[in-house]
Amino acid sequence: MTLHPKPADLFVDRHNGPDEAAIAQMLRTIGVDSVEQLIDETVPAAIRLQRPLNLPAALTERAFLAKFKQIAGQNKVYKNYIGLGYHDTALPAVIQRNILENPGWYTAYTPYQAEIAQGRLEALINYQTVVMDLTGMEIANASLLDEGTAAAEALHMFHSQTKKKNANKFFVSEQVLPQTIDVLRTRATPLGIELVVGDHRTIDIAMEGLFGAILQYPGADGEVFDYTDFISQAHQSGLFVVVAADLISLTLLTSPGEMGADACVGNSQRFGVPMGYGGPHAGFFATKDAFKRIIPGRIIGQSVDAAGNKAYRMALQTREQHIRREKATSNICTAQVLLSVLAGMYAVYHGPQRIKQFAVNIHAFTQILAQELGSLGIDQLNENYFDTLHLKLESPELRHALRKEAEDLGINFRYFDETSVGISLHQNTEAADVAEIVDLFARILGKETRTEALMPTDIELKWPASLIRQSSYLTHPIFNTHHSEHEMLRYMKHLENKDLSLAHSMIPLGSCTMKLNATAEMIPVTWPEIGSLHPFAPRDQAQGYTEIFHDLEKWLCEVTGFAAVSLQPNSGAQGEYAGLLVIRAYHEAHDQGHRNIALIPASAHGTNPASAVMAGMQVVVVKSTEEGNIDVADLKEKAAKYADNLSCLMVTYPSTHGVYEETIIDICQTIHEHGGRVYMDGANMNAQVGLTSPATIGADVCHLNLHKTFCIPHGGGGPGVGPIGVVSDLSSFLPGHAVVSADGRKAGAVSSAPWGSASILPISYAYISMMGGEGLKRATEIAILNANYIKAKLEEHYPVLYTGANGRCAHEMILDCRQFKKAGIEVEDIAKRLMDYGYHAPTVSFPVAGTLMVEPTESESKEELDRFCEAMISIRAEIREIEEGRADAKDNVLKHAPHTAAAVLIHNWDRPYSREQAVYPAEYTRAAKFWPSVSRIDSAYGDRNLICSCTSIEEYADQEEQLVPTDRGPSY
């Protein structure tokens, strides 16, 4: 017998769902002889790559983890006292293991289908309550991307609300974090808003043209100011005031709301989220109730279900891009849900007393450090401080000696200038750390050192009375119950059990690519070498990260065909915005700054027109044909009409309708002929990798959703990562950073951290490393195979709305459900009934109202695809019963869906269908039943009776509101 040794455990075989036997069966169902034939019939020959991807050979999971351990080991984990919005903290192990490392939490989708997302929604309402309580504001959203972008959203919100004529100036305190000022400047410029940076104590607040101001609390240098009088005077002058605040300091400091602030923004990183070399972290945004209709991002609110029970849902979605499109004034289409959940759980676990104790300890150690350094003759410049000392040294030579000695000891301070040093203490600071710092200063001063740990005893809070918080916070029982690990563990598990995730079944969302997030890809995320670095630490301490960035950028260039990549944008929508800024900057550099027209197809993602408006462009919509493709004649007519002012075309490829449009090269050439550039939305890159590329079709710039194509988990609606790739003549316009040199790039920052959400980039790095070029191509092929298999099985039951020239779909398809309206069945009824079958609905009513957009991804097995198809076919039979009069048009199994255990256990079952049909509609559900925790939620009630913090249903106030219903479109 001849034996044939070869690798026995390839990652690509773990990532892709169907094995070879299943593939053969699927091909027969589709009606083709091979995967190659299917691809030839699906992807136009004119755009096919002519060579394989030039990527390193695929590694096994074991080999990858060994190699990556060496790469991560190049990072130096120092003690960081840099501050500037990033601080060392401690994520409780019970939260790390059971949420951050738990696929039941990190693989869930945005909670548009609220009945199967009650756990995350409760966790998010906890987070909102934390933010509202500590900031003293009346309403908060469920997080934004980071502190800088939260501040920028406040700027835009208040610019839209000012009643002052021709007001286009915004005051920025020089004490605002430098990275926030950088992002503010980037976001203000396209809209013609002028930033006035200065000292809030001397600024003429009545200056003509001012509409608002932003202040830092405590300031970037560590000084704590009482802003009450400033805010009062600003209001007298018709200004809105934003305060950027440190959450943990607000347990001791008077809240911004009590000072009169109109909004409070910041970063919840200190609530247990690792620094991660800059992200991801949840930015927070809180404001007054008067602004609830215009607050950016998502808000979680309470409502009731069909049985009258309390239920949570996304509320007040008046700003979602899929509703307002080019009229939107925000391009927020993601929330940092997983990070918000971590921060909220940190507050639940520790409770108000322990969180306050953390703050007390931080301040006490800071006081002791100030006293000890003062006894050594070091001047401390901050009159009032919380955790940060601003120290003045005698000479640059002394500062140089301090830095060298500190870094030799593995310590990072902040160095303001040639003679100033900043030290920011944090939750993990202990007495020994304070003694170490004092000893260090003593040595460089040539003075006697002291080695004993300096434990604080009782200290006096030396702030003015107006700065000392008197109001209570986190009084709700949820923050005063789960303080033992056993109770916390059970609470988190209780919430997890309410949510459907990829751990349960396929989430077949078109456009959103809910693919496998392999365990091996996730493992490095919680390594200290990845999580414990400060983003502003010296670059030589982050050589591992530098290698990761370099390799990942190079690999993404190979996949896209582009010349350069920026990893800074920390969401897909942010990537869109960054890409448009690159195009804008290019035109301006070539004396073509008047080019401001963005052509956008009618079928485009809602973030496209919203991003264009944010980038200072005017949107012109291009029609679609009856087949769902871009109307080329209309595009050419408009490109010619606006040729003198044409900035760009924004196009998604394959199209949002799930089709490889044959005319794409002609479309791109038309734009170029009229002086414009082509921006490709990378939402559907999952159907391009290895087969075609943005550069091949003629695009100039695109963003890539790493939380889609490249396996970073959706995390219940975030984190997302949206790097952009560009052709060579655009590369010099990629975003830079005010604090850390981002490889010499000079453009303004779009995110707070220089490399965005750096700590989750290892996930995509792992995916590419273990797949290799051929593996990535195979994944694309299997994604197309899986989609066409579902199409073949369902098209006789549900019309498929759009297909390519040979009747094939790309990696997704649109099922037309509009004909069921005749029987009184809406697409929402199908979405809710799917929950009884154990499935999350496909994308509802996007991009076409009354339809379902299905994307299976390559990660689902034939068996799982068959179960989903069985569910859809069974639901079609249930609809047919209504159509034929065998089931009541209103009192039927679809209209009452989803069915909870409580609903079917009712003693007097009086519905015209059986309990068994309600909850066990398919045989497979008997073996693995997912129970929705609430019945269908009354969305209108939730908007009329808005409650967005932890409270009981009895406390609802009857506030009549008529608001836009929740958007169910895809999330970036």
mmCIF file of C-alpha atoms in Angstrom, residues 145 149 331-336 567-578 607 679 703-707 717-724 750-751 756-757 972:
data_model
loop_
_atom_site.group_PDB
_atom_site.id
_atom_site.type_symbol
_atom_site.label_atom_id
_atom_site.label_comp_id
_atom_site.label_asym_id
_atom_site.label_seq_id
_atom_site.Cartn_x
_atom_site.Cartn_y
_atom_site.Cartn_z
ATOM 1 C CA LEU A 145 -17.143 55.115 17.394
ATOM 2 C CA THR A 149 -16.007 61.247 16.297
ATOM 3 C CA ASN A 331 -23.094 59.032 8.595
ATOM 4 C CA ILE A 332 -23.171 56.967 11.787
ATOM 5 C CA CYS A 333 -24.180 53.483 10.771
ATOM 6 C CA THR A 334 -22.482 51.518 13.471
ATOM 7 C CA ALA A 335 -22.255 51.425 17.220
ATOM 8 C CA GLN A 336 -19.478 49.910 19.302
ATOM 9 C CA LEU A 567 -6.194 51.203 8.471
ATOM 10 C CA GLN A 568 -7.445 54.233 10.428
ATOM 11 C CA PRO A 569 -11.212 54.292 9.711
ATOM 12 C CA ASN A 570 -12.983 52.365 12.465
ATOM 13 C CA SER A 571 -16.227 51.561 10.675
ATOM 14 C CA GLY A 572 -17.446 51.026 7.135
ATOM 15 C CA ALA A 573 -19.293 54.336 7.133
ATOM 16 C CA GLN A 574 -16.140 56.021 8.434
ATOM 17 C CA GLY A 575 -14.215 54.356 5.612
ATOM 18 C CA GLU A 576 -16.662 55.764 3.086
ATOM 19 C CA TYR A 577 -16.214 59.214 4.546
ATOM 20 C CA ALA A 578 -12.412 58.907 4.574
ATOM 21 C CA THR A 607 -24.486 55.499 4.114
ATOM 22 C CA TYR A 679 -15.381 55.277 -5.146
ATOM 23 C CA HIS A 703 -13.337 50.838 1.773
ATOM 24 C CA LEU A 704 -13.224 47.279 3.029
ATOM 25 C CA ASN A 705 -15.500 46.034 5.786
ATOM 26 C CA LEU A 706 -13.125 43.896 7.832
ATOM 27 C CA HIS A 707 -16.128 42.898 9.959
ATOM 28 C CA GLY A 717 -23.543 45.953 15.800
ATOM 29 C CA GLY A 718 -19.896 46.829 16.336
ATOM 30 C CA PRO A 719 -16.913 46.924 16.384
ATOM 31 C CA GLY A 720 -16.474 47.554 12.721
ATOM 32 C CA VAL A 721 -13.322 48.367 10.781
ATOM 33 C CA GLY A 722 -13.335 50.105 7.410
ATOM 34 C CA PRO A 723 -9.837 50.607 5.974
ATOM 35 C CA ILE A 724 -9.567 52.312 2.618
ATOM 36 C CA VAL A 750 -10.918 60.575 10.762
ATOM 37 C CA SER A 751 -10.612 58.590 14.004
ATOM 38 C CA GLY A 756 -8.231 52.996 14.411
ATOM 39 C CA SER A 757 -9.353 49.776 16.085
ATOM 40 C CA TYR A 972 -21.732 48.807 8.851
#
